[in-house]
Amino acid sequence: MQRQAFVELSRRLLAHATAGTTDLAATTYSVSVADYADPDRWQAEMDRIFRRVPLVLALAGELPEPGSYKVTWVLGTPVLLTRGDDGAARAFVDVCRHRGAVVTPEGCGRARRHTCPYHGWTYDTNGALVGIPGREGFHELDVASHGLVPLACGERAGLVFACITPGVAIDLDEWLSGYDEVLEPFGMGRWHLVSRREVDGANWKIVYDGYLEGYHFGSLHRDTLFGAFMSNVMAYDAWGPHQRVGFARHGIERLRDKPESEWGDQEGIGLVCTVFPSVSFAFLPAGVLMSQLFPGPTPDRSRTVQSIFWDHEPSEPEQTDIEGIAEMLFGVVRDEDYATGAGIQRALSSGANTEFVFGRNELGLHRFHQTVARLLTSERV
Ligand code: FES
Ligand SMILES: [Fe+2]
């Protein structure tokens, strides 16, 4: 974020903290409980959102040089991301064009050739089929049309996006609506992956709701995050479907005693930048916690990959400190946020509620659910 944007956000949150207020929507907003539980609705969300829009599948630091690759599974589709000799990131369905074996297992690495483990067909970083053992057995095969199936892919602000459905084009500029200008100044594209964990969760929207408000800090995170952050003091901003949520830190009042020119970036505030539909960046002093939420395999389940990226290659003692931070944050997410989400999921059919109500102070959830609803009926993303 630009310096001026940090100052403006700090100013807003300082005003809220001083007055005991927060950003508010005009009215409350309710969502039917059936929207979380109905399998047809969930399937529509997968088809019309997750299979149609650009998803953040990596940070550029996971593909640092030509030959770098990453394989990640999204809704049953293995996606191979590569960095070509031209420096461009590309995406492919990681499925062999011979008889459908998964070519490269999940994970990151470096390889100029991707060889299928079944019969050894080999593909290059552009997805081209460059090797067929026993070539004479396939003398009629059109090699040029048997490369890995490409997926629309692009990079903005160090984030690597792809759409998981072959043949579906993406327009990243339109999709981001200027949000890349908010993210670009962080320089995340040059940051290093330093820690990664995974956690299972409930329905993807139950889980994601928790990333979009700080109303729960004082209760659910009373003994953890609430030590650092005020509860229910938020500043919400949106660029298209993407949202930035600012939180006031305890002690933000100290900014009053300093001229704005001396305020540090992120001084007195916490920052979560979400990229619709399912990725969140929580900024740390010298890095970021990226949470990638993957729905499924059934409506009541999801998986979250939590990764920490650092703005430089950490020394060994730093790495030990980072692991401590990672373990602490992971504990909060698993034992507080996701454990609560699992309880909501288990009790969804209890009949206690036909609707969930989002307060005026939960503005981020209004926007999130309105965007989901819009995409279910809209031809445009
Ligand atoms: S399935 Fe990949 S080489 Fe046969
Ligand atoms: Fe939380």
PDB file of C-alpha atoms in Angstrom, residues 136-336:
ATOM      1  CA  GLU A 136       6.276 -45.816 -33.246  1.00  0.00           C
ATOM      2  CA  GLY A 137       3.294 -47.021 -31.242  1.00  0.00           C
ATOM      3  CA  PHE A 138       1.679 -43.645 -31.751  1.00  0.00           C
ATOM      4  CA  HIS A 139       2.688 -42.905 -35.330  1.00  0.00           C
ATOM      5  CA  GLU A 140      -0.651 -41.209 -36.148  1.00  0.00           C
ATOM      6  CA  LEU A 141      -0.754 -39.030 -33.029  1.00  0.00           C
ATOM      7  CA  ASP A 142      -0.839 -35.272 -33.587  1.00  0.00           C
ATOM      8  CA  VAL A 143       1.815 -34.359 -31.031  1.00  0.00           C
ATOM      9  CA  ALA A 144       1.161 -30.624 -31.280  1.00  0.00           C
ATOM     10  CA  SER A 145      -2.411 -31.006 -30.059  1.00  0.00           C
ATOM     11  CA  HIS A 146      -1.472 -33.336 -27.187  1.00  0.00           C
ATOM     12  CA  GLY A 147       0.265 -30.897 -24.918  1.00  0.00           C
ATOM     13  CA  LEU A 148      -1.027 -30.389 -21.398  1.00  0.00           C
ATOM     14  CA  VAL A 149      -4.367 -28.605 -21.471  1.00  0.00           C
ATOM     15  CA  PRO A 150      -3.726 -24.906 -20.787  1.00  0.00           C
ATOM     16  CA  LEU A 151      -5.664 -22.807 -18.297  1.00  0.00           C
ATOM     17  CA  ALA A 152      -6.024 -19.025 -18.381  1.00  0.00           C
ATOM     18  CA  CYS A 153      -3.318 -17.604 -16.125  1.00  0.00           C
ATOM     19  CA  GLY A 154      -1.899 -14.217 -15.193  1.00  0.00           C
ATOM     20  CA  GLU A 155       0.119 -12.368 -12.561  1.00  0.00           C
ATOM     21  CA  ARG A 156      -0.656  -9.119 -10.783  1.00  0.00           C
ATOM     22  CA  ALA A 157       1.054  -7.619  -7.743  1.00  0.00           C
ATOM     23  CA  GLY A 158       3.003 -10.854  -7.227  1.00  0.00           C
ATOM     24  CA  LEU A 159      -0.144 -12.997  -7.112  1.00  0.00           C
ATOM     25  CA  VAL A 160      -0.494 -15.819  -9.641  1.00  0.00           C
ATOM     26  CA  PHE A 161      -4.076 -16.279 -10.810  1.00  0.00           C
ATOM     27  CA  ALA A 162      -5.604 -19.056 -12.891  1.00  0.00           C
ATOM     28  CA  CYS A 163      -9.065 -20.234 -13.844  1.00  0.00           C
ATOM     29  CA  ILE A 164      -9.422 -23.978 -13.319  1.00  0.00           C
ATOM     30  CA  THR A 165     -11.779 -24.569 -16.244  1.00  0.00           C
ATOM     31  CA  PRO A 166     -10.129 -25.128 -19.637  1.00  0.00           C
ATOM     32  CA  GLY A 167     -11.257 -22.681 -22.272  1.00  0.00           C
ATOM     33  CA  VAL A 168     -12.543 -20.047 -19.843  1.00  0.00           C
ATOM     34  CA  ALA A 169     -10.782 -16.712 -20.386  1.00  0.00           C
ATOM     35  CA  ILE A 170     -10.006 -14.247 -17.602  1.00  0.00           C
ATOM     36  CA  ASP A 171      -9.703 -10.479 -17.598  1.00  0.00           C
ATOM     37  CA  LEU A 172      -7.569  -9.730 -14.550  1.00  0.00           C
ATOM     38  CA  ASP A 173      -7.767  -5.961 -14.868  1.00  0.00           C
ATOM     39  CA  GLU A 174     -11.524  -6.043 -14.823  1.00  0.00           C
ATOM     40  CA  TRP A 175     -11.615  -8.693 -12.097  1.00  0.00           C
ATOM     41  CA  LEU A 176      -9.263  -6.765  -9.790  1.00  0.00           C
ATOM     42  CA  SER A 177     -10.891  -3.357 -10.327  1.00  0.00           C
ATOM     43  CA  GLY A 178      -7.704  -1.574  -9.252  1.00  0.00           C
ATOM     44  CA  TYR A 179      -7.089  -3.809  -6.218  1.00  0.00           C
ATOM     45  CA  ASP A 180      -3.669  -4.742  -7.632  1.00  0.00           C
ATOM     46  CA  GLU A 181      -2.628  -1.131  -6.990  1.00  0.00           C
ATOM     47  CA  VAL A 182      -3.416  -1.664  -3.311  1.00  0.00           C
ATOM     48  CA  LEU A 183      -1.387  -4.887  -3.183  1.00  0.00           C
ATOM     49  CA  GLU A 184       1.515  -3.997  -5.496  1.00  0.00           C
ATOM     50  CA  PRO A 185       3.417  -1.685  -3.100  1.00  0.00           C
ATOM     51  CA  PHE A 186       3.817  -4.504  -0.567  1.00  0.00           C
ATOM     52  CA  GLY A 187       6.154  -6.184  -3.049  1.00  0.00           C
ATOM     53  CA  MET A 188       4.826  -9.664  -2.231  1.00  0.00           C
ATOM     54  CA  GLY A 189       6.047 -10.987  -5.563  1.00  0.00           C
ATOM     55  CA  ARG A 190       9.590 -10.982  -4.189  1.00  0.00           C
ATOM     56  CA  TRP A 191       8.782 -12.563  -0.834  1.00  0.00           C
ATOM     57  CA  HIS A 192       9.944 -16.032   0.213  1.00  0.00           C
ATOM     58  CA  LEU A 193       7.814 -18.946   1.355  1.00  0.00           C
ATOM     59  CA  VAL A 194       9.009 -19.735   4.885  1.00  0.00           C
ATOM     60  CA  SER A 195       6.305 -21.865   6.490  1.00  0.00           C
ATOM     61  CA  ARG A 196       3.224 -23.832   5.444  1.00  0.00           C
ATOM     62  CA  ARG A 197       0.465 -25.722   7.233  1.00  0.00           C
ATOM     63  CA  GLU A 198      -2.964 -27.111   6.358  1.00  0.00           C
ATOM     64  CA  VAL A 199      -6.176 -27.254   8.310  1.00  0.00           C
ATOM     65  CA  ASP A 200      -9.550 -28.849   7.526  1.00  0.00           C
ATOM     66  CA  GLY A 201     -12.620 -26.697   7.933  1.00  0.00           C
ATOM     67  CA  ALA A 202     -16.378 -26.447   7.560  1.00  0.00           C
ATOM     68  CA  ASN A 203     -18.384 -25.133   4.594  1.00  0.00           C
ATOM     69  CA  TRP A 204     -16.269 -22.595   2.729  1.00  0.00           C
ATOM     70  CA  LYS A 205     -18.546 -19.639   3.497  1.00  0.00           C
ATOM     71  CA  ILE A 206     -18.736 -20.443   7.215  1.00  0.00           C
ATOM     72  CA  VAL A 207     -14.942 -20.410   7.240  1.00  0.00           C
ATOM     73  CA  TYR A 208     -14.500 -17.344   5.053  1.00  0.00           C
ATOM     74  CA  ASP A 209     -16.987 -15.274   7.054  1.00  0.00           C
ATOM     75  CA  GLY A 210     -14.465 -15.339   9.898  1.00  0.00           C
ATOM     76  CA  TYR A 211     -11.808 -13.554   7.844  1.00  0.00           C
ATOM     77  CA  LEU A 212     -14.028 -10.550   7.186  1.00  0.00           C
ATOM     78  CA  GLU A 213     -14.713  -9.030  10.585  1.00  0.00           C
ATOM     79  CA  GLY A 214     -12.967  -8.231  13.856  1.00  0.00           C
ATOM     80  CA  TYR A 215     -16.174  -8.224  15.866  1.00  0.00           C
ATOM     81  CA  HIS A 216     -15.231 -11.598  17.371  1.00  0.00           C
ATOM     82  CA  PHE A 217     -11.751 -10.672  18.642  1.00  0.00           C
ATOM     83  CA  GLY A 218     -12.852  -9.788  22.181  1.00  0.00           C
ATOM     84  CA  SER A 219     -14.789 -13.013  22.689  1.00  0.00           C
ATOM     85  CA  LEU A 220     -13.434 -15.856  20.532  1.00  0.00           C
ATOM     86  CA  HIS A 221      -9.847 -14.572  20.599  1.00  0.00           C
ATOM     87  CA  ARG A 222      -9.996 -13.088  24.097  1.00  0.00           C
ATOM     88  CA  ASP A 223      -6.776 -14.782  25.216  1.00  0.00           C
ATOM     89  CA  THR A 224      -4.938 -14.566  21.889  1.00  0.00           C
ATOM     90  CA  LEU A 225      -5.420 -11.904  19.170  1.00  0.00           C
ATOM     91  CA  PHE A 226      -7.377  -9.631  21.487  1.00  0.00           C
ATOM     92  CA  GLY A 227      -4.131  -9.046  23.332  1.00  0.00           C
ATOM     93  CA  ALA A 228      -2.979  -7.053  20.312  1.00  0.00           C
ATOM     94  CA  PHE A 229      -6.155  -5.894  18.555  1.00  0.00           C
ATOM     95  CA  MET A 230      -9.234  -4.030  19.664  1.00  0.00           C
ATOM     96  CA  SER A 231     -12.513  -5.794  19.125  1.00  0.00           C
ATOM     97  CA  ASN A 232     -15.156  -4.398  16.793  1.00  0.00           C
ATOM     98  CA  VAL A 233     -13.055  -1.479  15.498  1.00  0.00           C
ATOM     99  CA  MET A 234     -12.846  -1.987  11.746  1.00  0.00           C
ATOM    100  CA  ALA A 235     -12.393   0.034   8.547  1.00  0.00           C
ATOM    101  CA  TYR A 236     -13.807  -1.657   5.432  1.00  0.00           C
ATOM    102  CA  ASP A 237     -12.924  -0.884   1.819  1.00  0.00           C
ATOM    103  CA  ALA A 238     -13.722  -2.731  -1.384  1.00  0.00           C
ATOM    104  CA  TRP A 239     -12.370  -2.870  -4.917  1.00  0.00           C
ATOM    105  CA  GLY A 240     -14.803  -4.877  -7.008  1.00  0.00           C
ATOM    106  CA  PRO A 241     -15.431  -8.114  -5.052  1.00  0.00           C
ATOM    107  CA  HIS A 242     -12.173  -7.798  -3.093  1.00  0.00           C
ATOM    108  CA  GLN A 243     -12.006  -6.325   0.371  1.00  0.00           C
ATOM    109  CA  ARG A 244      -9.486  -4.777   2.708  1.00  0.00           C
ATOM    110  CA  VAL A 245     -10.288  -4.786   6.405  1.00  0.00           C
ATOM    111  CA  GLY A 246      -8.288  -2.624   8.793  1.00  0.00           C
ATOM    112  CA  PHE A 247      -8.284  -3.297  12.540  1.00  0.00           C
ATOM    113  CA  ALA A 248      -7.194  -0.991  15.352  1.00  0.00           C
ATOM    114  CA  ARG A 249      -4.412  -2.185  17.616  1.00  0.00           C
ATOM    115  CA  HIS A 250      -4.437  -1.472  21.317  1.00  0.00           C
ATOM    116  CA  GLY A 251      -2.281   1.598  21.787  1.00  0.00           C
ATOM    117  CA  ILE A 252      -3.306   3.206  18.491  1.00  0.00           C
ATOM    118  CA  GLU A 253      -4.101   6.285  20.598  1.00  0.00           C
ATOM    119  CA  ARG A 254      -0.364   6.978  20.801  1.00  0.00           C
ATOM    120  CA  LEU A 255      -0.526   8.153  17.181  1.00  0.00           C
ATOM    121  CA  ARG A 256      -2.328  11.248  18.443  1.00  0.00           C
ATOM    122  CA  ASP A 257       0.904  12.420  20.039  1.00  0.00           C
ATOM    123  CA  LYS A 258       2.881  12.254  16.795  1.00  0.00           C
ATOM    124  CA  PRO A 259       2.706  14.185  13.550  1.00  0.00           C
ATOM    125  CA  GLU A 260       1.336  12.034  10.733  1.00  0.00           C
ATOM    126  CA  SER A 261       4.648  12.314   8.912  1.00  0.00           C
ATOM    127  CA  GLU A 262       6.190  10.195  11.700  1.00  0.00           C
ATOM    128  CA  TRP A 263       3.562   7.452  11.695  1.00  0.00           C
ATOM    129  CA  GLY A 264       5.019   4.129  10.639  1.00  0.00           C
ATOM    130  CA  ASP A 265       3.319   2.056   7.945  1.00  0.00           C
ATOM    131  CA  GLN A 266       0.854  -0.213   9.736  1.00  0.00           C
ATOM    132  CA  GLU A 267       1.621   1.510  13.027  1.00  0.00           C
ATOM    133  CA  GLY A 268      -1.371   1.044  15.320  1.00  0.00           C
ATOM    134  CA  ILE A 269      -3.278  -1.042  12.793  1.00  0.00           C
ATOM    135  CA  GLY A 270      -3.672  -4.578  11.495  1.00  0.00           C
ATOM    136  CA  LEU A 271      -4.541  -5.323   7.928  1.00  0.00           C
ATOM    137  CA  VAL A 272      -6.301  -8.182   6.162  1.00  0.00           C
ATOM    138  CA  CYS A 273      -6.571  -8.022   2.373  1.00  0.00           C
ATOM    139  CA  THR A 274      -8.915 -10.609   0.916  1.00  0.00           C
ATOM    140  CA  VAL A 275      -9.043 -11.660  -2.706  1.00  0.00           C
ATOM    141  CA  PHE A 276     -12.469 -12.990  -3.617  1.00  0.00           C
ATOM    142  CA  PRO A 277     -13.622 -15.703  -3.355  1.00  0.00           C
ATOM    143  CA  SER A 278     -11.342 -17.444  -0.916  1.00  0.00           C
ATOM    144  CA  VAL A 279      -7.902 -16.012  -0.213  1.00  0.00           C
ATOM    145  CA  SER A 280      -6.815 -13.764   2.622  1.00  0.00           C
ATOM    146  CA  PHE A 281      -3.557 -11.939   3.324  1.00  0.00           C
ATOM    147  CA  ALA A 282      -2.966 -10.961   6.945  1.00  0.00           C
ATOM    148  CA  PHE A 283       0.052  -8.682   7.097  1.00  0.00           C
ATOM    149  CA  LEU A 284       2.773  -9.284   9.683  1.00  0.00           C
ATOM    150  CA  PRO A 285       5.652  -6.926  10.551  1.00  0.00           C
ATOM    151  CA  ALA A 286       7.978  -8.322   7.853  1.00  0.00           C
ATOM    152  CA  GLY A 287       5.786 -10.768   6.021  1.00  0.00           C
ATOM    153  CA  VAL A 288       2.316 -12.022   5.348  1.00  0.00           C
ATOM    154  CA  LEU A 289       0.121 -14.958   6.300  1.00  0.00           C
ATOM    155  CA  MET A 290      -1.657 -16.165   3.163  1.00  0.00           C
ATOM    156  CA  SER A 291      -4.712 -18.347   3.758  1.00  0.00           C
ATOM    157  CA  GLN A 292      -6.040 -20.173   0.699  1.00  0.00           C
ATOM    158  CA  LEU A 293      -9.397 -21.770   1.225  1.00  0.00           C
ATOM    159  CA  PHE A 294     -10.343 -24.722  -0.984  1.00  0.00           C
ATOM    160  CA  PRO A 295     -13.997 -25.819  -0.791  1.00  0.00           C
ATOM    161  CA  GLY A 296     -15.087 -29.450  -0.775  1.00  0.00           C
ATOM    162  CA  PRO A 297     -15.082 -32.269  -1.454  1.00  0.00           C
ATOM    163  CA  THR A 298     -18.601 -31.955  -0.014  1.00  0.00           C
ATOM    164  CA  PRO A 299     -20.597 -28.821   0.966  1.00  0.00           C
ATOM    165  CA  ASP A 300     -19.801 -29.261   4.656  1.00  0.00           C
ATOM    166  CA  ARG A 301     -16.041 -29.439   4.176  1.00  0.00           C
ATOM    167  CA  SER A 302     -13.088 -27.327   3.078  1.00  0.00           C
ATOM    168  CA  ARG A 303      -9.321 -27.254   3.367  1.00  0.00           C
ATOM    169  CA  THR A 304      -7.165 -24.218   4.089  1.00  0.00           C
ATOM    170  CA  VAL A 305      -3.506 -23.911   3.193  1.00  0.00           C
ATOM    171  CA  GLN A 306      -1.786 -21.395   5.457  1.00  0.00           C
ATOM    172  CA  SER A 307       1.499 -20.058   4.157  1.00  0.00           C
ATOM    173  CA  ILE A 308       3.834 -17.475   5.592  1.00  0.00           C
ATOM    174  CA  PHE A 309       5.944 -15.430   3.198  1.00  0.00           C
ATOM    175  CA  TRP A 310       8.770 -13.214   4.434  1.00  0.00           C
ATOM    176  CA  ASP A 311      10.188 -10.116   2.781  1.00  0.00           C
ATOM    177  CA  HIS A 312      13.720 -11.549   2.854  1.00  0.00           C
ATOM    178  CA  GLU A 313      15.354 -14.954   3.128  1.00  0.00           C
ATOM    179  CA  PRO A 314      15.407 -15.466   6.908  1.00  0.00           C
ATOM    180  CA  SER A 315      18.488 -16.427   8.850  1.00  0.00           C
ATOM    181  CA  GLU A 316      18.311 -19.567  11.004  1.00  0.00           C
ATOM    182  CA  PRO A 317      17.391 -17.712  14.206  1.00  0.00           C
ATOM    183  CA  GLU A 318      14.794 -15.717  12.277  1.00  0.00           C
ATOM    184  CA  GLN A 319      13.368 -18.926  10.864  1.00  0.00           C
ATOM    185  CA  THR A 320      12.990 -20.260  14.409  1.00  0.00           C
ATOM    186  CA  ASP A 321      11.114 -17.088  15.381  1.00  0.00           C
ATOM    187  CA  ILE A 322       8.934 -17.330  12.288  1.00  0.00           C
ATOM    188  CA  GLU A 323       8.069 -20.939  13.154  1.00  0.00           C
ATOM    189  CA  GLY A 324       6.993 -19.723  16.590  1.00  0.00           C
ATOM    190  CA  ILE A 325       4.740 -17.084  14.996  1.00  0.00           C
ATOM    191  CA  ALA A 326       3.410 -19.639  12.520  1.00  0.00           C
ATOM    192  CA  GLU A 327       2.594 -22.140  15.257  1.00  0.00           C
ATOM    193  CA  MET A 328       0.853 -19.472  17.325  1.00  0.00           C
ATOM    194  CA  LEU A 329      -1.248 -18.211  14.400  1.00  0.00           C
ATOM    195  CA  PHE A 330      -2.057 -21.741  13.306  1.00  0.00           C
ATOM    196  CA  GLY A 331      -3.228 -22.558  16.835  1.00  0.00           C
ATOM    197  CA  VAL A 332      -5.557 -19.530  16.833  1.00  0.00           C
ATOM    198  CA  VAL A 333      -7.016 -20.471  13.472  1.00  0.00           C
ATOM    199  CA  ARG A 334      -7.392 -24.199  14.215  1.00  0.00           C
ATOM    200  CA  ASP A 335      -8.486 -24.099  17.848  1.00  0.00           C
ATOM    201  CA  GLU A 336     -10.567 -20.921  17.816  1.00  0.00           C
TER     202      GLU A 336
END
